[in-house]
Coordinates of C-alpha atoms in Angstrom, one line a residue:
Chain U
M12 CA -25.7 -3.7 -48.3
K13 CA -27.8 -5.1 -47.5
N14 CA -25.7 -7.2 -45.3
N15 CA -23.5 -4.0 -43.9
S16 CA -26.2 -2.4 -42.0
R17 CA -27.0 -5.7 -40.2
R18 CA -23.5 -6.3 -39.2
G19 CA -23.5 -2.2 -38.2
F20 CA -26.9 -2.7 -36.8
M21 CA -24.8 -5.9 -34.5
G22 CA -21.7 -3.5 -34.2
K23 CA -24.0 -0.8 -32.3
A24 CA -25.8 -3.0 -30.1
F25 CA -23.0 -5.2 -29.1
G26 CA -21.3 -1.3 -28.7
A27 CA -24.4 -0.6 -26.9
V28 CA -24.2 -3.3 -24.0
A29 CA -20.6 -3.5 -23.8
G30 CA -21.2 0.5 -23.4
V31 CA -23.9 -0.2 -20.6
G32 CA -21.2 -2.5 -18.9
A33 CA -18.5 0.0 -19.1
V34 CA -20.4 2.4 -17.3
A35 CA -21.5 0.1 -14.3
S36 CA -17.9 -1.3 -13.6
L37 CA -17.0 1.9 -13.3
Y38 CA -19.4 2.2 -10.8
A39 CA -18.6 -1.0 -9.0
M40 CA -14.6 0.3 -9.7
K41 CA -15.5 4.2 -7.9
R42 CA -17.5 2.2 -5.0
S43 CA -14.3 -0.5 -4.6
W44 CA -12.6 2.9 -4.2
D45 CA -14.9 4.7 -1.1
P46 CA -13.9 4.5 2.3
L47 CA -15.3 1.1 3.8
P48 CA -18.0 1.2 6.6
S49 CA -15.6 0.3 9.0
V50 CA -13.6 3.2 8.7
K51 CA -17.2 5.5 8.7
A52 CA -18.4 4.3 11.9
A53 CA -15.2 4.9 13.4
G54 CA -15.7 8.7 12.5
F55 CA -16.9 9.9 15.7
T56 CA -15.4 10.5 18.7
T57 CA -16.8 11.4 22.6
L58 CA -15.7 13.9 25.0
D59 CA -16.3 14.4 28.2
M60 CA -15.2 18.0 28.6
S61 CA -15.8 17.9 32.6
A62 CA -12.3 16.7 32.8
Y63 CA -10.2 19.8 30.6
K64 CA -8.6 22.0 32.4
E65 CA -8.6 26.4 31.4
N66 CA -5.6 27.2 29.7
E67 CA -4.2 24.2 29.1
L68 CA -4.2 22.4 25.6
V69 CA -5.3 18.5 25.1
V70 CA -5.0 17.3 22.1
E71 CA -7.5 14.6 21.2
K72 CA -8.1 12.1 18.0
W73 CA -10.6 12.3 15.7
R74 CA -10.8 10.9 12.1
G75 CA -7.2 10.0 12.5
K76 CA -6.6 13.8 12.8
P77 CA -5.5 15.4 16.1
I78 CA -8.0 17.3 17.5
F79 CA -7.5 20.4 19.9
V80 CA -9.6 21.2 23.3
L81 CA -8.8 24.1 25.0
K82 CA -10.9 24.9 27.7
Q83 CA -11.4 28.5 28.1
S84 CA -9.9 30.9 30.9
E85 CA -12.5 34.2 32.6
E86 CA -10.5 36.4 31.1
M87 CA -9.8 34.6 28.5
T88 CA -13.5 34.3 27.9
K89 CA -13.9 38.0 28.6
K90 CA -11.7 39.3 26.0
A91 CA -13.4 37.2 23.4
Q92 CA -16.8 38.2 24.3
E93 CA -15.9 42.0 23.6
N94 CA -14.8 40.2 20.0
P95 CA -18.3 38.7 18.6
K96 CA -16.0 37.0 15.9
D97 CA -14.1 34.9 18.5
I98 CA -17.0 34.6 20.8
E99 CA -18.4 32.8 17.4
R100 CA -15.8 30.5 17.6
L101 CA -16.2 29.3 21.2
I102 CA -18.8 26.7 21.9
K103 CA -20.6 26.7 25.2
V104 CA -21.0 23.4 27.6
G105 CA -22.2 23.7 31.1
D106 CA -20.7 27.1 32.1
A107 CA -17.5 27.2 30.6
Y108 CA -16.4 27.7 27.0
F109 CA -14.1 25.6 24.7
M110 CA -12.1 25.7 21.6
V111 CA -12.4 22.9 20.1
T112 CA -10.4 22.3 16.4
I113 CA -9.0 20.3 14.1
G114 CA -5.5 20.7 15.1
L115 CA -3.7 20.7 11.4
C116 CA -2.7 24.5 9.9
T117 CA -5.0 25.6 7.4
H118 CA -1.8 26.3 5.0
L119 CA -0.9 23.0 4.3
G120 CA -1.7 20.3 7.0
C121 CA 0.9 21.1 9.3
I122 CA 0.6 20.7 13.4
P123 CA 0.8 24.3 15.4
G124 CA 1.7 24.0 18.6
Y125 CA 0.2 26.2 22.0
N126 CA 1.8 28.0 23.3
S127 CA 0.1 29.1 26.8
E128 CA 1.2 31.9 28.0
E129 CA 0.9 34.1 25.2
E130 CA -2.2 31.8 24.7
S131 CA -1.2 31.5 21.0
F132 CA -0.7 28.9 18.0
L133 CA 2.2 29.2 16.1
C134 CA 2.5 26.5 12.9
A135 CA 6.8 26.3 12.6
C136 CA 6.4 25.1 9.1
H137 CA 5.4 28.4 7.5
G138 CA 5.1 30.8 10.7
G139 CA 1.3 31.0 10.5
T140 CA 0.0 31.9 14.3
Y141 CA -3.7 31.6 15.5
D142 CA -5.4 32.8 18.5
Y143 CA -6.7 31.2 21.8
T144 CA -10.1 30.9 19.9
G145 CA -7.5 29.8 16.7
E146 CA -8.7 32.6 14.3
V147 CA -5.4 33.6 12.5
T148 CA -4.0 36.6 13.2
K149 CA -1.0 36.1 11.0
A150 CA -0.3 34.9 7.1
P151 CA 0.3 32.8 5.1
P152 CA -3.2 30.2 6.6
P153 CA -6.6 30.9 4.4
R154 CA -8.2 30.9 7.8
G155 CA -9.2 30.0 10.7
L156 CA -8.3 26.6 12.8
D157 CA -10.9 24.3 11.6
I158 CA -13.9 23.1 13.9
P159 CA -14.8 19.5 13.4
P160 CA -18.6 18.9 13.1
F161 CA -20.2 18.7 16.8
K162 CA -23.4 17.7 18.9
I163 CA -23.4 18.7 22.7
D164 CA -24.9 15.8 24.8
G165 CA -25.2 17.7 28.1
M166 CA -21.4 17.2 29.5
K167 CA -20.3 15.4 26.3
L168 CA -19.8 16.8 22.4
V169 CA -20.0 13.7 19.9
L170 CA -17.7 15.2 16.7
G171 CA -18.6 13.2 14.0
E172 CA -22.6 14.7 14.2
E173 CA -23.6 17.6 13.0
G174 CA -26.0 19.6 16.4
P175 CA -27.6 22.8 15.9
E176 CA -24.8 24.9 17.3
Y177 CA -22.5 23.2 14.4
K178 CA -25.2 24.0 11.4
K179 CA -25.5 27.4 13.2
M180 CA -22.2 27.4 12.6
K181 CA -21.4 26.6 9.4
E182 CA -24.4 29.0 8.6
T183 CA -22.5 31.5 9.2
G184 CA -19.4 30.8 8.1
V185 CA -17.9 30.5 10.8
T186 CA -16.2 27.0 9.7
L187 CA -16.2 25.3 6.8
Chain M
M6 CA -2.1 -22.0 -42.5
A7 CA 2.5 -21.2 -43.0
H8 CA 3.5 -23.9 -44.7
F9 CA 6.1 -25.6 -42.3
T10 CA 8.9 -28.1 -43.3
K11 CA 11.4 -30.2 -41.2
A12 CA 13.4 -27.7 -39.2
T13 CA 17.6 -28.2 -39.9
S14 CA 18.2 -26.2 -36.3
L15 CA 16.9 -25.4 -33.3
H16 CA 16.9 -21.4 -34.6
D17 CA 14.7 -23.1 -37.8
W18 CA 12.4 -24.2 -35.8
L19 CA 12.4 -21.2 -34.2
N20 CA 12.3 -18.9 -37.3
Q21 CA 9.4 -20.8 -38.3
R22 CA 7.2 -20.1 -36.3
L23 CA 8.3 -17.4 -34.4
A24 CA 10.1 -15.2 -37.3
I25 CA 13.0 -14.8 -35.0
D26 CA 15.1 -13.8 -37.5
T27 CA 12.6 -10.7 -39.1
L28 CA 12.7 -9.9 -35.4
R29 CA 15.7 -9.7 -35.0
R30 CA 16.4 -7.2 -38.0
V31 CA 13.7 -4.9 -37.2
L32 CA 14.6 -4.3 -33.8
A33 CA 18.7 -4.1 -33.6
T34 CA 20.7 -5.0 -36.8
E35 CA 18.2 -2.5 -39.3
Y36 CA 17.0 0.0 -37.3
W37 CA 19.0 2.9 -38.3
I38 CA 20.7 5.7 -35.8
P39 CA 22.1 9.0 -37.3
K40 CA 26.4 8.6 -36.8
N41 CA 26.6 12.3 -35.2
I42 CA 24.7 12.0 -31.9
N43 CA 26.9 12.6 -29.4
F44 CA 26.3 10.7 -25.4
L45 CA 23.5 12.6 -24.7
W46 CA 21.3 10.2 -26.5
A47 CA 22.4 7.6 -24.7
M48 CA 20.2 8.6 -22.0
G49 CA 16.8 6.6 -23.0
M50 CA 19.3 3.8 -23.2
V51 CA 20.5 4.4 -19.3
L52 CA 16.7 4.4 -18.2
A53 CA 15.9 1.4 -19.7
I54 CA 19.0 -0.1 -17.6
T55 CA 17.8 1.5 -14.7
F56 CA 14.5 1.2 -15.0
A57 CA 15.3 -3.1 -15.2
F58 CA 17.2 -2.2 -12.3
L59 CA 14.1 -0.5 -10.2
L60 CA 12.7 -3.4 -11.6
V61 CA 14.5 -6.3 -10.1
S62 CA 14.7 -4.8 -6.5
G63 CA 11.6 -4.3 -6.3
I64 CA 10.8 -7.8 -6.5
F65 CA 13.0 -8.7 -3.8
L66 CA 11.6 -6.2 -1.9
L67 CA 8.3 -7.2 -2.5
M68 CA 9.0 -10.2 -0.6
Y69 CA 9.5 -9.7 2.7
Y70 CA 7.8 -6.0 2.8
Q71 CA 4.2 -5.6 4.2
P72 CA 2.2 -3.0 3.7
N73 CA 0.7 -2.6 6.7
V74 CA 0.3 0.1 9.0
D75 CA 1.0 -1.1 11.8
L76 CA 4.8 -3.6 10.2
A77 CA 5.6 -1.4 7.1
F78 CA 8.6 0.6 9.1
D79 CA 9.6 -2.4 10.3
S80 CA 10.1 -4.6 7.5
V81 CA 11.7 -2.6 6.1
N82 CA 14.1 -1.2 8.6
Y83 CA 14.1 -4.1 10.5
T84 CA 13.4 -7.2 8.1
I85 CA 14.7 -5.8 4.5
M86 CA 17.7 -3.9 6.4
Q87 CA 19.0 -6.4 9.3
E88 CA 17.7 -9.7 8.2
V89 CA 16.9 -10.3 4.7
G90 CA 20.5 -11.3 2.8
Y91 CA 21.8 -8.8 1.3
G92 CA 18.2 -6.8 1.8
W93 CA 20.2 -4.1 2.2
L94 CA 21.4 -4.4 -1.6
W95 CA 18.3 -4.6 -3.5
R96 CA 16.7 -1.2 -0.7
H97 CA 19.8 1.2 -1.2
V98 CA 19.8 0.1 -5.5
H99 CA 16.5 0.9 -5.1
G100 CA 16.2 3.4 -3.8
V101 CA 19.3 5.2 -5.7
A102 CA 17.5 3.8 -9.2
A103 CA 14.4 5.9 -7.9
S104 CA 16.1 8.9 -7.7
V105 CA 19.2 8.7 -10.3
V106 CA 16.2 8.4 -12.4
F107 CA 15.1 11.2 -12.3
L108 CA 18.6 12.9 -13.1
V109 CA 18.7 11.0 -16.4
I110 CA 15.3 11.8 -17.1
Y111 CA 15.9 15.6 -16.5
I112 CA 19.3 15.5 -18.5
H113 CA 16.9 13.1 -21.3
M114 CA 14.3 16.1 -22.0
F115 CA 16.3 18.8 -21.5
T116 CA 19.0 17.5 -24.6
G117 CA 15.4 16.9 -26.4
I118 CA 14.6 20.7 -25.9
Y119 CA 18.0 21.5 -27.0
Y120 CA 17.8 20.0 -29.9
G121 CA 15.0 20.5 -31.1
S122 CA 14.0 17.1 -31.1
Y123 CA 10.6 17.6 -29.7
K124 CA 9.3 18.9 -33.5
K125 CA 8.1 17.5 -37.2
G126 CA 6.8 15.2 -37.1
R127 CA 8.4 13.8 -33.1
E128 CA 5.6 15.3 -31.7
M129 CA 4.5 11.9 -30.5
I130 CA 7.6 10.8 -29.0
W131 CA 7.7 14.5 -26.8
L132 CA 4.1 13.2 -25.6
S133 CA 4.8 9.6 -25.4
G134 CA 7.9 10.9 -22.9
M135 CA 6.1 13.4 -20.6
L136 CA 2.9 10.9 -19.5
L137 CA 6.3 8.9 -19.2
F138 CA 7.9 11.8 -16.9
V139 CA 4.2 12.1 -15.0
A140 CA 4.0 7.8 -14.6
F141 CA 7.6 8.0 -13.3
S142 CA 6.7 10.8 -11.1
A143 CA 3.0 8.8 -10.0
E144 CA 5.5 5.9 -9.3
A145 CA 8.3 7.4 -7.2
F146 CA 5.6 8.7 -5.1
S147 CA 3.4 5.8 -3.9
G148 CA 7.0 4.7 -3.7
Y149 CA 7.7 6.5 -1.5
M150 CA 4.6 6.3 0.8
L151 CA 5.7 2.6 1.2
P152 CA 8.1 2.6 4.4
W153 CA 5.4 4.4 6.5
G154 CA 8.1 6.9 8.2
Q155 CA 7.1 10.7 9.4
M156 CA 8.3 12.1 5.3
S157 CA 5.7 9.2 4.0
Y158 CA 2.9 9.9 6.3
W159 CA 2.7 13.9 6.0
A160 CA 4.3 13.6 2.0
G161 CA 0.8 11.5 1.2
M162 CA -1.8 13.9 3.7
V163 CA 0.4 17.5 1.8
I164 CA 0.0 15.7 -1.6
T165 CA -3.5 14.0 -1.3
N166 CA -4.9 17.1 0.0
L167 CA -3.6 18.9 -3.0
F168 CA -7.0 17.5 -4.9
S169 CA -9.1 18.9 -2.3
G170 CA -8.5 22.3 -5.1
G171 CA -8.2 24.8 -2.1
S172 CA -11.2 26.6 -1.9
L173 CA -13.2 24.6 -3.6
H174 CA -12.9 22.1 -0.7
A175 CA -13.8 18.9 -2.3
D176 CA -12.8 17.3 1.3
G177 CA -15.2 14.5 -0.1
L178 CA -12.8 14.0 -2.8
V179 CA -9.5 13.7 -0.9
E180 CA -11.2 11.0 1.5
W181 CA -12.3 9.4 -0.7
I182 CA -8.4 8.7 -2.9
R183 CA -7.4 7.9 0.7
G184 CA -10.5 5.5 1.5
D185 CA -10.0 7.2 4.7
Y186 CA -10.3 10.8 6.5
V187 CA -6.3 10.6 6.7
P188 CA -3.5 8.2 5.0
A189 CA -4.4 5.1 6.8
Q190 CA -4.1 1.1 6.1
A191 CA -6.3 1.8 3.1
F192 CA -4.2 4.2 2.4
L193 CA -1.5 2.3 2.2
N194 CA -2.9 -1.0 1.1
R195 CA -3.6 1.1 -2.7
F196 CA -0.6 2.9 -3.0
F197 CA 1.2 -0.5 -2.4
M198 CA -1.0 -1.1 -5.7
L199 CA -0.7 1.4 -7.5
H200 CA 3.2 1.4 -7.7
V201 CA 4.2 -2.6 -7.7
L202 CA 1.0 -2.9 -10.5
L203 CA -0.5 -0.7 -12.0
I204 CA 1.6 2.2 -12.5
P205 CA 4.6 -0.7 -13.4
L206 CA 1.6 -2.2 -16.0
A207 CA 1.4 1.8 -17.5
I208 CA 4.8 2.2 -17.2
I209 CA 6.0 -0.8 -20.0
G210 CA 2.8 0.2 -22.5
L211 CA 4.4 3.6 -22.6
I212 CA 7.6 2.8 -23.3
V213 CA 6.8 0.3 -25.8
L214 CA 5.1 3.3 -27.8
H215 CA 8.0 5.8 -26.4
F216 CA 9.3 3.2 -28.7
G217 CA 7.4 2.8 -31.5
A218 CA 6.6 6.5 -31.4
L219 CA 10.5 6.3 -32.1
R220 CA 10.5 4.2 -35.3
I221 CA 8.6 6.5 -38.4
P222 CA 10.3 9.8 -37.1
H223 CA 13.8 7.9 -37.1
V224 CA 16.3 9.4 -33.9
N225 CA 17.2 13.8 -34.4
N226 CA 20.9 13.8 -34.6
Q227 CA 23.2 16.8 -33.6
D228 CA 22.8 19.5 -36.4
G229 CA 18.9 18.5 -36.8
E230 CA 20.0 17.6 -40.0
E231 CA 17.0 15.7 -42.4
I232 CA 18.7 12.0 -43.7
D233 CA 16.9 10.1 -45.6
F234 CA 17.5 7.1 -43.9
E235 CA 16.5 4.4 -46.8
A236 CA 18.7 5.9 -49.1
E237 CA 22.0 5.8 -46.0
A238 CA 20.2 2.5 -45.0
A239 CA 21.2 1.0 -48.3
K240 CA 23.9 2.6 -49.0
Y241 CA 25.0 0.7 -45.7
K242 CA 24.2 -2.1 -46.2
A243 CA 25.8 -2.2 -50.0
G244 CA 28.8 -2.1 -47.8
D245 CA 30.0 1.3 -48.2
K246 CA 29.5 2.0 -43.9
A247 CA 32.5 5.2 -44.5
N248 CA 30.4 7.1 -46.3
S249 CA 26.8 6.4 -44.9
K250 CA 25.0 8.6 -42.6
V251 CA 23.9 6.1 -40.6
I252 CA 25.0 3.2 -38.4
A253 CA 23.2 -0.7 -37.7
F254 CA 21.2 -0.1 -33.6
V255 CA 23.3 -3.5 -33.4
N256 CA 25.8 -4.5 -33.0
D257 CA 27.7 -0.8 -33.9
F258 CA 25.6 1.9 -32.2
M259 CA 25.2 -0.1 -29.7
S260 CA 28.6 -0.7 -28.6
K261 CA 28.7 3.3 -28.1
D262 CA 25.7 2.7 -26.1
M263 CA 27.0 0.4 -24.1
M264 CA 30.2 2.1 -22.8
V265 CA 27.9 5.8 -21.5
V266 CA 26.0 3.1 -19.4
S267 CA 29.2 1.6 -18.1
I268 CA 30.5 4.7 -17.5
Y269 CA 27.3 5.4 -15.5
L270 CA 26.5 2.2 -13.8
I271 CA 30.1 3.2 -11.7
F272 CA 28.4 6.5 -10.6
F273 CA 25.6 4.3 -9.9
F274 CA 27.5 1.5 -8.5
Y275 CA 29.5 4.2 -6.3
L276 CA 26.6 5.7 -5.1
V277 CA 24.7 2.9 -4.1
F278 CA 28.2 1.4 -2.1
Y279 CA 28.5 4.6 -0.7
H280 CA 26.1 7.3 -0.8
Y281 CA 23.2 5.9 -0.7
D282 CA 21.9 8.1 1.7
F283 CA 21.9 10.8 -0.3
A284 CA 18.1 9.7 -2.0
M285 CA 17.1 8.9 1.6
D286 CA 15.1 11.5 3.9
P287 CA 16.4 11.2 8.0
V288 CA 13.1 12.3 8.5
N289 CA 11.5 9.0 7.2
F290 CA 13.1 6.9 9.5
D291 CA 11.1 8.2 12.0
P292 CA 8.1 5.8 12.2
A293 CA 4.3 7.8 11.3
N294 CA 2.8 9.4 13.5
G295 CA -0.2 11.6 12.8
L296 CA -0.8 13.5 15.8
K297 CA 2.9 15.1 15.0
T298 CA 4.5 16.7 11.7
P299 CA 8.2 17.3 10.8
T300 CA 9.1 21.1 11.4
H301 CA 10.3 20.9 7.8
I302 CA 8.0 18.8 4.7
Y303 CA 9.4 19.0 1.5
P304 CA 10.1 16.3 -1.6
E305 CA 12.6 14.3 -2.8
W306 CA 14.7 16.7 -4.6
Y307 CA 13.4 16.0 -7.9
F308 CA 9.9 17.4 -7.1
L309 CA 10.8 20.4 -5.1
W310 CA 11.1 22.5 -8.8
S311 CA 7.5 22.2 -8.9
Y312 CA 6.7 22.5 -5.5
E313 CA 8.2 26.2 -5.4
I314 CA 6.1 26.7 -8.0
L315 CA 3.1 25.3 -5.4
R316 CA 4.4 27.7 -2.5
P317 CA 5.1 31.0 -2.3
F318 CA 1.5 32.3 -3.8
S319 CA -2.1 32.0 -1.8
T320 CA -3.7 28.7 -2.0
N321 CA -6.0 29.4 -5.2
V322 CA -3.5 31.2 -7.0
G323 CA 0.0 28.5 -5.6
L324 CA -2.5 25.5 -7.5
I325 CA -3.6 26.8 -10.2
A326 CA 0.2 27.9 -11.2
F327 CA 1.3 24.3 -9.8
A328 CA -1.3 22.5 -12.3
F329 CA 0.2 24.9 -15.0
A330 CA 3.6 23.5 -14.4
Q331 CA 2.6 20.3 -14.8
V332 CA 1.1 20.6 -17.9
I333 CA 2.7 22.7 -19.6
F334 CA 5.6 20.6 -20.8
F335 CA 3.1 18.7 -22.8
L336 CA 2.6 21.9 -24.9
L337 CA 5.9 22.7 -25.8
P338 CA 6.1 21.2 -29.6
F339 CA 3.1 23.4 -30.3
L340 CA 4.5 26.6 -28.2
D341 CA 7.3 26.5 -30.2
R342 CA 6.1 28.0 -33.5
S343 CA 10.0 28.1 -35.3
P344 CA 10.1 25.6 -38.5
N345 CA 13.5 24.5 -37.2
A346 CA 14.1 21.8 -34.9
V347 CA 17.7 22.1 -34.8
P348 CA 20.3 22.9 -31.5
A349 CA 19.2 25.7 -29.4
S350 CA 23.3 27.8 -30.0
R351 CA 21.5 28.0 -33.4
R352 CA 18.4 29.4 -34.0
G353 CA 17.4 33.3 -32.3
L354 CA 16.7 34.0 -28.4
F355 CA 15.5 30.1 -28.3
K356 CA 19.2 29.1 -27.1
Y357 CA 18.6 32.3 -24.4
W358 CA 15.2 30.7 -23.3
F359 CA 16.7 27.4 -23.4
W360 CA 19.4 28.2 -20.7
A361 CA 16.9 30.6 -19.2
M362 CA 14.5 27.8 -18.5
L363 CA 17.5 25.8 -17.2
I364 CA 18.7 27.9 -14.8
D365 CA 15.5 29.0 -13.4
M366 CA 14.8 25.2 -12.8
I367 CA 17.4 24.8 -10.7
I368 CA 16.8 27.9 -9.0
L369 CA 13.2 26.8 -8.1
T370 CA 14.8 23.1 -6.6
A371 CA 17.1 25.3 -4.3
M372 CA 14.5 27.3 -3.4
G373 CA 11.9 24.7 -2.8
K374 CA 14.5 22.5 -0.2
V375 CA 14.9 25.5 2.0
P376 CA 12.9 27.1 5.2
P377 CA 10.7 29.4 2.8
E378 CA 11.4 32.1 4.9
G379 CA 12.9 36.4 4.2
L380 CA 14.9 36.3 0.6
F381 CA 14.8 32.6 0.1
S382 CA 11.2 33.2 0.2
A383 CA 11.4 36.6 -1.9
I384 CA 13.6 34.8 -4.5
G385 CA 11.3 31.8 -5.1
F386 CA 8.2 34.1 -6.2
Y387 CA 10.2 35.6 -8.6
A388 CA 11.5 32.7 -9.8
A389 CA 8.2 31.2 -10.3
L390 CA 6.7 33.7 -11.8
T391 CA 9.7 33.6 -14.2
F392 CA 8.9 30.1 -15.2
I393 CA 5.2 30.7 -16.5
G394 CA 6.5 34.5 -17.7
L395 CA 9.2 32.2 -20.4
W396 CA 6.4 29.9 -21.0
I397 CA 3.8 32.9 -21.8
A398 CA 6.5 34.6 -24.0
L399 CA 7.9 31.1 -25.8
P400 CA 5.3 31.2 -28.4
F401 CA 5.9 34.7 -29.2
I402 CA 10.0 34.3 -29.7
T403 CA 10.3 31.6 -31.5
K404 CA 7.1 33.1 -33.9
F405 CA 9.7 36.0 -35.6
E406 CA 12.4 32.9 -35.4
K407 CA 14.1 32.8 -38.9
K408 CA 14.3 30.1 -40.8
V409 CA 18.3 28.4 -40.9

């Protein structure tokens, strides 16, 4: 009997050591699977906002994803100002307003196309549409195009960093 | 230590050290199979052979494939297809087998459902089989990534996006799975590892479990008859093979199995040599481009039914329905409350349930392939509801089934 409890103790002690080892190795496995530092460091893109033309969609790349940049024309800005929800989605750099969004449909991740005459986006995959501010105008997409984290730096826009304007957007629920 | 004597032959030498005679008896000559089973029971062997084809062709592809986002596409479509001697053969065998293996798995599954082979002591066979189905699905998906074509890339994008959990927005989890913000080098490397090492290992382990699970309850039969395997085996061994209800796996049953396998292989190599393209999506012959989506994204045919269950609903409901479809088959032995392990044709409402489920899944498969517009979208929606409804109804309709 005495022996049994000794063996039992050894068993439990070994179990405890093995448990610690198992948890530690699980943590190591989790960390190995994390994105590499070089991948994370490359997660910033700087856009020069003075180079864009009105109502002409430019597709940039940030974190491998397409980024839609659409400089709003005066009429578009006026139209947006009439609807506070629309103007909230736009980013003011210098004197101009810009729509800057991740160019992936919020439904299943296809890339919508822009029609500059109708000033709207159409996702051909499942027929979702968005207006010139990236707001959804026809289902199935559950929400407007996502706005990437940005920081305004003079006439430059740094994607991947959360500036005060972005944080405000996040609070009001305009973006995720 | 065991007692060893001077060996009289190589066979005797091995037998003393590895007990090869015992092994042969247990695995082959005294492994008993009921006589009254039809060709549908040969699907296990057909699957084993197909898996062997996948393994061998995969080894040859592995020698030239480059798991690198810049080289992967050309290593498959140029090096293997154009330069490597008979490289095209391995690729076509691998591609066709990967597609056909699912056809046979579905036949195998529905055979089990029709004859009630998941019931009464055979639950572990069903559960291990379902685990194999999941492992094969993961294997197929990870393999689909490797040529790094347009469909590969966007399938990787969409499927990993499912893990964000809709409104939960677990984007961190998705990035963790990918090792990057989008499918990129880290993603390709880890899916390469999963495809050639980890999942095949799991599959081989699960095949051993699946076969092991068969040893005690034995194979079911066409009439759902409860056979006393020991008594019948004794008859067989005494020489009364005509009256015994069982036969030995080797050589008796194996000859029938191999007959079915031969016919299957004619069909298989007909596909490999003349219709290999049915298993290859044309979109995947465009190199991956993260800035351009194919107009219509759909999975390979064998995933269409579960894809169609995801699609007609709003994001969150769709994800829940999708998750339901993935796990519900596991619960079949527990949701079927009937005591009968007989063919569906001799049961009550289950007879209709079986055919309704089969037809519904074929409709879902067809609707998953077409663009979700108008009438197709409506049919897909109702078929998805029917799928869920049938599973909810199953415990009720089987509970009142009379004992046959």
